[in-house]
Amino acid sequence: MTRNRILSLLVCAALLAGLLAGCTSTSGSSSASASGDAASSESIPASTAQADTGKLTPNLDEDENSIFSIQNTEAAFAPCLGWGPGVSGCSLKSVIAAASLLGWAENGNLAMRSTDAIQDAYTTWFNDLSADDQASFADAWPLIKEDANTLLTDKASMEGRISDAGLNAKKLPGCSKENWNALQKVVDALVPQSSEY
């Protein structure tokens, strides 16, 4: 009798231990999994893990209304119009135009833009010009390009002209060679042949 009683107690104890072990491992694994999920969600925010970085590549969707579109083209190119070689003050106007385009190339981070996007910004501006302004720009472009390249490579040689043009030499060139080259390459390919050269 005692033996049966002891055996019953052992069987009950084993069942109880099994139940407790099952509950502990289930709740332990679910709490471990919950804490693991919490840790992973804390270390990698969902917004970061699922971020669409495709629009940060050079081939951006750069339509007119996009936040990625190249802005202020007309204002940047405005100093390039209405003068050309031989016009009074053209050497100062050339420096001002070069500084404006360098700033625009840098602000637009043109080295990171697709060639198509830069071409679209330039041709939209250029095609809206009158025939006289188109010719004026074509005539002025070689001077502007030369001054922009000199500002990037030998600014000291231009300090007198920079000062006379009313520009702050400390802020020039204000552009990387890569950003300038991205613009220069496009304009060189698209600007009409100058009548002056």
XYZ file of N, CA and C in Angstrom:
591
model
N 0.818 -1.188 0.000
C 0.000 0.000 0.000
C 0.859 1.247 0.000
N 1.839 1.229 0.876
C 2.747 2.351 0.960
C 3.509 2.485 -0.349
N 3.866 1.319 -0.889
C 4.596 1.340 -2.142
C 3.727 1.965 -3.240
N 2.466 1.641 -3.346
C 1.565 2.199 -4.343
C 1.395 3.714 -4.140
N 1.328 4.043 -2.851
C 1.169 5.466 -2.549
C 2.406 6.248 -2.989
N 3.576 5.718 -2.729
C 4.828 6.384 -3.104
C 4.930 6.467 -4.630
N 4.539 5.350 -5.266
C 4.577 5.333 -6.724
C 3.611 6.365 -7.304
N 2.448 6.511 -6.740
C 1.471 7.506 -7.200
C 2.013 8.906 -7.025
N 2.622 9.122 -5.851
C 3.184 10.453 -5.586
C 4.313 10.779 -6.587
N 5.122 9.792 -6.909
C 6.219 10.015 -7.867
C 5.667 10.321 -9.261
N 4.617 9.583 -9.647
C 4.019 9.828 -10.961
C 3.416 11.219 -10.999
N 2.728 11.622 -9.951
C 2.143 12.978 -9.890
C 3.235 14.042 -9.920
N 4.305 13.786 -9.186
C 5.414 14.754 -9.152
C 6.049 14.884 -10.536
N 6.197 13.753 -11.223
C 6.789 13.787 -12.562
C 5.886 14.545 -13.533
N 4.560 14.288 -13.426
C 3.621 15.009 -14.287
C 3.637 16.507 -13.995
N 3.659 16.839 -12.713
C 3.685 18.247 -12.317
C 4.980 18.912 -12.800
N 6.083 18.205 -12.648
C 7.365 18.750 -13.107
C 7.346 18.943 -14.621
N 6.740 17.961 -15.317
C 6.633 18.086 -16.784
C 5.784 19.274 -17.189
N 4.671 19.455 -16.497
C 3.805 20.607 -16.782
C 4.524 21.919 -16.517
N 5.194 21.987 -15.375
C 5.922 23.226 -15.040
C 7.049 23.485 -16.028
N 7.743 22.440 -16.401
C 8.836 22.610 -17.360
C 8.294 23.069 -18.704
N 7.173 22.502 -19.120
C 6.556 22.907 -20.388
C 6.113 24.355 -20.348
N 5.514 24.755 -19.240
C 5.068 26.156 -19.115
C 6.246 27.107 -19.096
N 7.273 26.738 -18.352
C 8.436 27.604 -18.245
C 9.136 27.740 -19.580
N 9.342 26.636 -20.310
C 10.052 26.738 -21.579
C 9.220 27.470 -22.616
N 7.881 27.283 -22.584
C 7.026 27.981 -23.542
C 7.019 29.467 -23.258
N 6.784 29.807 -21.971
C 6.765 31.235 -21.661
C 8.149 31.819 -21.776
N 9.168 31.018 -21.432
C 10.536 31.511 -21.556
C 10.894 31.758 -22.996
N 10.506 30.850 -23.893
C 10.842 31.045 -25.297
C 10.043 32.185 -25.889
N 8.760 32.324 -25.454
C 7.991 33.426 -26.005
C 8.507 34.754 -25.478
N 8.921 34.768 -24.172
C 9.473 36.032 -23.668
C 10.825 36.291 -24.281
N 11.608 35.223 -24.524
C 12.897 35.421 -25.176
C 12.695 35.917 -26.584
N 11.698 35.331 -27.276
C 11.434 35.770 -28.637
C 10.902 37.193 -28.645
N 10.062 37.525 -27.656
C 9.543 38.898 -27.580
C 10.663 39.870 -27.298
N 11.568 39.498 -26.365
C 12.664 40.423 -26.074
C 13.621 40.490 -27.251
N 13.795 39.369 -27.981
C 14.622 39.391 -29.184
C 14.030 40.294 -30.240
N 12.685 40.212 -30.414
C 12.015 41.093 -31.370
C 12.170 42.547 -30.965
N 12.040 42.796 -29.662
C 12.162 44.175 -29.186
C 13.570 44.685 -29.431
N 14.560 43.823 -29.143
C 15.938 44.251 -29.340
C 16.213 44.522 -30.803
N 15.702 43.626 -31.684
C 15.969 43.843 -33.099
C 15.245 45.074 -33.610
N 14.032 45.331 -33.082
C 13.327 46.511 -33.562
C 13.956 47.775 -33.012
N 14.618 47.678 -31.851
C 15.295 48.856 -31.311
C 16.584 49.126 -32.060
N 17.331 48.063 -32.386
C 18.610 48.287 -33.046
C 18.451 48.665 -34.512
N 17.401 48.190 -35.171
C 17.150 48.544 -36.569
C 15.717 49.027 -36.680
N 15.520 50.337 -36.665
C 14.154 50.850 -36.792
C 13.508 50.356 -38.077
N 12.212 50.089 -37.992
C 11.488 49.569 -39.156
C 11.622 50.495 -40.347
N 11.610 51.810 -40.102
C 11.691 52.753 -41.209
C 13.034 52.660 -41.918
N 14.091 52.351 -41.155
C 15.405 52.226 -41.772
C 15.508 50.921 -42.552
N 14.998 49.838 -41.936
C 15.109 48.539 -42.586
C 14.321 48.501 -43.887
N 13.244 49.274 -43.961
C 12.404 49.230 -45.138
C 12.547 50.481 -46.002
N 13.551 51.288 -45.737
C 13.706 52.533 -46.499
C 13.964 52.233 -47.959
N 13.342 53.007 -48.821
C 13.553 52.889 -50.267
C 14.653 53.855 -50.650
N 15.858 53.322 -50.811
C 16.990 54.175 -51.151
C 17.171 54.319 -52.649
N 16.299 53.739 -53.429
C 16.426 53.809 -54.884
C 16.420 55.231 -55.394
N 15.714 56.143 -54.713
C 15.622 57.514 -55.196
C 16.823 58.356 -54.801
N 17.790 57.742 -54.087
C 18.985 58.486 -53.722
C 20.126 58.201 -54.689
N 19.876 57.407 -55.681
C 20.903 57.099 -56.664
C 20.981 58.205 -57.710
N 22.058 58.263 -58.494
C 22.174 59.328 -59.492
C 21.032 59.387 -60.491
N 20.410 58.251 -60.821
C 19.305 58.277 -61.779
C 18.002 58.578 -61.061
N 17.833 59.818 -60.695
C 16.684 60.245 -59.911
C 15.492 60.537 -60.797
N 14.326 60.542 -60.162
C 13.120 60.973 -60.861
C 13.086 62.490 -60.744
N 13.628 63.168 -61.709
C 13.845 64.596 -61.591
C 12.887 65.398 -62.451
N 11.594 65.122 -62.338
C 10.652 65.932 -63.088
C 10.511 67.286 -62.417
N 9.782 68.157 -63.052
C 9.699 69.552 -62.628
C 9.223 69.706 -61.195
N 8.329 68.832 -60.717
C 7.749 68.983 -59.402
C 8.428 68.133 -58.339
N 9.449 67.396 -58.704
C 10.106 66.510 -57.768
C 11.008 67.297 -56.834
N 11.121 66.811 -55.587
C 12.047 67.456 -54.654
C 13.488 67.207 -55.080
N 13.680 66.256 -55.992
C 15.024 65.956 -56.468
C 15.383 66.722 -57.738
N 14.485 67.546 -58.246
C 14.770 68.244 -59.495
C 15.838 69.310 -59.274
N 16.533 69.636 -60.344
C 17.583 70.655 -60.277
C 16.906 72.021 -60.294
N 17.185 72.816 -59.298
C 16.467 74.072 -59.083
C 17.293 75.295 -59.506
N 16.600 76.407 -59.716
C 17.188 77.742 -59.905
C 18.101 77.866 -61.118
N 17.819 77.120 -62.157
C 18.650 77.161 -63.362
C 18.669 78.556 -63.967
N 17.500 79.156 -64.097
C 17.396 80.473 -64.733
C 18.205 81.522 -63.978
N 18.112 81.529 -62.666
C 18.857 82.508 -61.858
C 20.359 82.279 -61.970
N 20.782 81.025 -61.980
C 22.213 80.714 -62.055
C 22.824 81.147 -63.380
N 22.065 80.990 -64.484
C 22.585 81.317 -65.809
C 22.351 82.784 -66.198
N 21.567 83.515 -65.413
C 21.254 84.911 -65.764
C 22.505 85.773 -65.989
N 23.559 85.648 -65.159
C 24.749 86.475 -65.403
C 25.510 86.127 -66.677
N 25.121 85.052 -67.345
C 25.800 84.617 -68.564
C 25.244 85.299 -69.814
N 24.198 86.084 -69.666
C 23.493 86.643 -70.825
C 23.742 88.142 -70.986
N 23.623 88.603 -72.242
C 23.670 90.034 -72.528
C 25.053 90.612 -72.732
N 26.045 89.775 -72.856
C 27.406 90.254 -73.090
C 28.183 89.154 -73.816
N 29.344 89.498 -74.248
C 30.213 88.539 -74.931
C 31.599 89.112 -75.068
N 32.477 88.429 -75.756
C 33.837 88.931 -75.952
C 33.809 90.315 -76.589
N 34.641 91.219 -76.072
C 34.742 92.563 -76.633
C 33.769 93.561 -76.038
N 32.770 93.089 -75.284
C 31.821 93.993 -74.628
C 32.511 94.608 -73.420
N 32.259 95.893 -73.180
C 32.865 96.577 -72.045
C 32.560 95.835 -70.739
N 33.606 95.565 -69.968
C 33.450 94.882 -68.683
C 33.276 93.381 -68.795
N 33.539 92.828 -69.974
C 33.282 91.393 -70.154
C 34.163 90.530 -69.257
N 35.365 90.993 -68.931
C 36.235 90.171 -68.081
C 35.663 90.051 -66.666
N 35.012 91.113 -66.192
C 34.380 91.045 -64.870
C 33.077 90.256 -64.937
N 32.316 90.465 -66.009
C 31.061 89.732 -66.171
C 31.321 88.236 -66.285
N 32.420 87.884 -66.895
C 32.788 86.483 -67.045
C 33.078 85.835 -65.689
N 33.768 86.562 -64.819
C 34.075 86.045 -63.483
C 32.781 85.857 -62.687
N 31.885 86.842 -62.782
C 30.602 86.759 -62.074
C 29.789 85.565 -62.578
N 29.746 85.391 -63.892
C 29.007 84.263 -64.476
C 29.626 82.933 -64.057
N 30.958 82.865 -64.080
C 31.646 81.635 -63.684
C 31.338 81.297 -62.223
N 31.386 82.306 -61.352
C 31.091 82.083 -59.935
C 29.656 81.604 -59.744
N 28.734 82.180 -60.511
C 27.326 81.789 -60.410
C 27.127 80.330 -60.826
N 27.744 79.934 -61.928
C 27.583 78.555 -62.398
C 28.297 77.556 -61.489
N 29.439 77.951 -60.938
C 30.123 77.072 -59.985
C 29.247 76.837 -58.757
N 28.642 77.915 -58.260
C 27.760 77.782 -57.102
C 26.560 76.897 -57.398
N 26.002 77.064 -58.592
C 24.848 76.264 -58.983
C 25.214 74.787 -59.109
N 26.369 74.517 -59.715
C 26.827 73.130 -59.867
C 27.040 72.477 -58.507
N 27.577 73.245 -57.568
C 27.823 72.705 -56.226
C 26.521 72.501 -55.465
N 25.656 73.505 -55.485
C 24.383 73.397 -54.754
C 23.501 72.291 -55.297
N 23.587 72.056 -56.603
C 22.816 70.979 -57.222
C 23.486 69.628 -57.128
N 24.721 69.610 -56.582
C 25.490 68.369 -56.466
C 25.456 67.602 -57.788
N 25.854 68.297 -58.855
C 25.665 67.772 -60.206
C 26.452 66.500 -60.498
N 27.543 66.280 -59.789
C 28.309 65.048 -60.009
C 27.490 63.817 -59.632
N 26.494 63.982 -58.776
C 25.640 62.877 -58.352
C 24.367 62.779 -59.192
N 24.200 63.668 -60.145
C 23.007 63.667 -61.001
C 23.295 62.904 -62.277
N 22.241 62.435 -62.893
C 22.415 61.787 -64.191
C 22.691 62.865 -65.245
N 23.410 62.487 -66.280
C 23.677 63.412 -67.379
C 22.368 63.898 -67.983
N 21.383 63.010 -68.081
C 20.075 63.396 -68.635
C 19.420 64.505 -67.818
N 19.531 64.419 -66.501
C 18.906 65.435 -65.644
C 19.566 66.795 -65.854
N 20.890 66.812 -65.969
C 21.607 68.076 -66.191
C 21.267 68.618 -67.578
N 21.235 67.733 -68.570
C 20.870 68.154 -69.926
C 19.461 68.745 -69.952
N 18.534 68.110 -69.248
C 17.158 68.612 -69.221
C 17.093 70.002 -68.609
N 17.806 70.208 -67.495
C 17.797 71.523 -66.848
C 18.391 72.577 -67.775
N 19.509 72.249 -68.410
C 20.171 73.204 -69.303
C 19.322 73.487 -70.547
N 18.840 72.443 -71.215
C 18.111 72.661 -72.470
C 16.769 73.356 -72.232
N 16.134 73.072 -71.099
C 14.884 73.785 -70.781
C 15.155 75.277 -70.671
N 16.240 75.627 -69.978
C 16.619 77.046 -69.851
C 16.997 77.615 -71.223
N 17.884 76.930 -71.943
C 18.418 77.450 -73.194
C 17.328 77.607 -74.254
N 16.448 76.633 -74.351
C 15.404 76.678 -75.380
C 14.384 77.789 -75.147
N 14.280 78.264 -73.921
C 13.363 79.368 -73.615
C 13.962 80.743 -73.938
N 15.248 80.776 -74.304
C 15.909 82.046 -74.605
C 15.539 82.531 -76.006
N 15.672 83.838 -76.178
C 15.534 84.393 -77.532
C 16.762 83.980 -78.342
N 16.671 84.123 -79.652
C 17.808 83.788 -80.521
C 19.022 84.636 -80.173
N 18.808 85.903 -79.832
C 19.925 86.783 -79.459
C 20.600 86.313 -78.178
N 19.789 85.924 -77.192
C 20.360 85.449 -75.927
C 21.085 84.121 -76.110
N 20.561 83.259 -76.973
C 21.248 81.995 -77.256
C 22.622 82.264 -77.871
N 22.658 83.196 -78.815
C 23.940 83.550 -79.450
C 24.873 84.206 -78.445
N 24.320 85.061 -77.590
C 25.116 85.731 -76.561
C 25.758 84.714 -75.623
N 24.974 83.721 -75.208
C 25.522 82.697 -74.322
C 26.599 81.881 -75.030
N 26.344 81.517 -76.270
C 27.336 80.739 -77.026
C 28.651 81.501 -77.143
N 28.562 82.820 -77.331
C 29.769 83.644 -77.427
C 30.488 83.763 -76.078
N 29.698 83.849 -74.999
C 30.283 84.055 -73.673
C 30.803 82.764 -73.042
N 30.241 81.618 -73.419
C 30.576 80.354 -72.772
C 32.077 80.061 -72.712
N 32.851 80.223 -73.778
C 34.294 79.930 -73.669
C 34.991 80.765 -72.585
N 34.594 82.044 -72.440
C 35.194 82.896 -71.406
C 34.769 82.438 -70.012
N 33.493 82.123 -69.872
C 32.966 81.667 -68.578
C 33.641 80.366 -68.161
N 33.739 79.440 -69.097
C 34.355 78.141 -68.825
C 35.818 78.299 -68.409
N 36.537 79.154 -69.129
C 37.947 79.383 -68.803
C 38.092 79.962 -67.395
N 37.240 80.938 -67.050
C 37.331 81.546 -65.722
C 36.934 80.565 -64.625
N 35.929 79.739 -64.877
C 35.522 78.755 -63.875
C 36.658 77.761 -63.618
N 37.304 77.306 -64.677
C 38.419 76.373 -64.509
C 39.597 77.026 -63.798
N 39.838 78.310 -64.080
C 40.926 79.012 -63.397
C 40.589 79.219 -61.925
N 39.348 79.519 -61.612
C 38.951 79.651 -60.206
C 39.195 78.346 -59.446
N 39.017 77.234 -60.123
C 39.224 75.929 -59.480
C 40.697 75.561 -59.343
N 41.530 76.057 -60.243
C 42.929 75.606 -60.264
C 43.952 76.670 -59.882
N 43.627 77.943 -60.102
C 44.617 79.010 -59.863
C 43.905 80.314 -59.485
N 43.144 80.263 -58.412
C 42.339 81.413 -58.006
C 43.209 82.648 -57.737
N 44.420 82.428 -57.246
C 45.294 83.556 -56.893
C 45.550 84.463 -58.093
N 45.611 83.875 -59.284
C 45.884 84.685 -60.476
C 44.706 85.584 -60.847
N 43.555 85.368 -60.245
C 42.358 86.135 -60.581
C 41.908 87.072 -59.460
N 42.703 87.200 -58.420
C 42.244 87.954 -57.247
C 41.848 89.383 -57.574
N 42.588 90.047 -58.474
C 42.238 91.419 -58.849
C 40.872 91.485 -59.515
N 40.622 90.602 -60.463
C 39.325 90.571 -61.151
C 38.190 90.172 -60.216
N 38.469 89.249 -59.300
C 37.450 88.828 -58.328
C 37.034 90.021 -57.477
N 38.022 90.755 -57.004
C 37.749 91.938 -56.170
C 37.014 93.011 -56.966
N 37.475 93.279 -58.183
C 36.837 94.297 -59.030
C 35.393 93.922 -59.380
N 35.119 92.630 -59.440
C 33.761 92.169 -59.753
C 32.846 92.225 -58.532
N 33.424 92.560 -57.370
C 32.627 92.664 -56.150
C 32.324 91.327 -55.498
N 33.137 90.326 -55.796
C 32.931 88.995 -55.229
C 33.843 88.769 -54.028
N 33.457 87.864 -53.178
C 34.252 87.515 -52.000
C 35.184 86.367 -52.362
N 36.480 86.667 -52.448
C 37.460 85.661 -52.864
C 37.494 84.470 -51.912
N 37.175 84.689 -50.630
C 37.213 83.596 -49.663
C 36.132 82.554 -49.938
N 35.074 82.953 -50.600
C 33.971 82.019 -50.874
C 34.105 81.333 -52.225
N 35.129 81.693 -52.979
C 35.311 81.110 -54.309
C 36.441 80.086 -54.292
N 36.380 79.047 -55.084
C 35.375 78.774 -56.098
C 34.064 78.245 -55.543
N 34.076 77.682 -54.326
C 32.830 77.194 -53.745
C 32.236 76.012 -54.480
N 33.087 75.238 -55.155
C 32.593 74.112 -55.953
C 33.693 73.068 -56.083
N 33.299 71.807 -56.120
C 34.267 70.741 -56.377
C 34.493 70.619 -57.887
N 35.639 70.101 -58.250
C 35.926 69.882 -59.678
C 34.924 68.906 -60.285
N 34.506 67.924 -59.491
C 33.578 66.912 -60.008
C 32.230 67.538 -60.372
N 31.723 68.408 -59.497
C 30.434 69.046 -59.785
C 30.543 69.982 -60.987
N 31.645 70.735 -61.064
C 31.826 71.624 -62.212
C 31.969 70.824 -63.503
N 32.775 69.767 -63.470
C 32.992 68.972 -64.678
C 31.696 68.351 -65.202
N 30.793 67.986 -64.286
C 29.504 67.418 -64.709
C 28.714 68.435 -65.521
N 28.743 69.705 -65.102
C 28.046 70.761 -65.841
C 28.788 71.116 -67.122
N 30.091 71.295 -67.021
C 30.899 71.698 -68.180
C 30.759 70.704 -69.332
N 30.762 69.420 -69.000
C 30.650 68.372 -70.026
C 29.328 68.490 -70.793
N 28.259 68.735 -70.071
C 26.940 68.846 -70.704
C 26.866 70.095 -71.577
N 27.296 71.235 -71.041
C 27.201 72.485 -71.806
C 28.111 72.434 -73.025
N 29.313 71.916 -72.858
C 30.226 71.791 -74.008
C 29.583 71.011 -75.152
N 28.846 69.962 -74.791
C 28.235 69.114 -75.815
C 27.024 69.771 -76.471
N 26.353 70.674 -75.754
C 25.083 71.205 -76.248
C 25.122 72.648 -76.731
N 26.093 73.432 -76.270
C 26.111 74.844 -76.661
C 26.431 74.965 -78.152
N 25.716 75.834 -78.853
C 26.007 76.002 -80.273
C 27.428 76.570 -80.470
N 27.970 76.346 -81.631
C 29.291 76.894 -81.943
C 29.227 78.400 -81.885
N 30.138 79.001 -81.142
C 30.157 80.448 -81.034
C 30.554 81.098 -82.339
N 29.923 82.220 -82.637
C 30.280 82.975 -83.839
C 31.593 83.724 -83.650
N 32.044 83.809 -82.383
C 33.279 84.550 -82.074
C 34.522 83.694 -82.238
N 34.348 82.370 -82.310
C 35.529 81.504 -82.350
C 35.543 80.628 -83.568
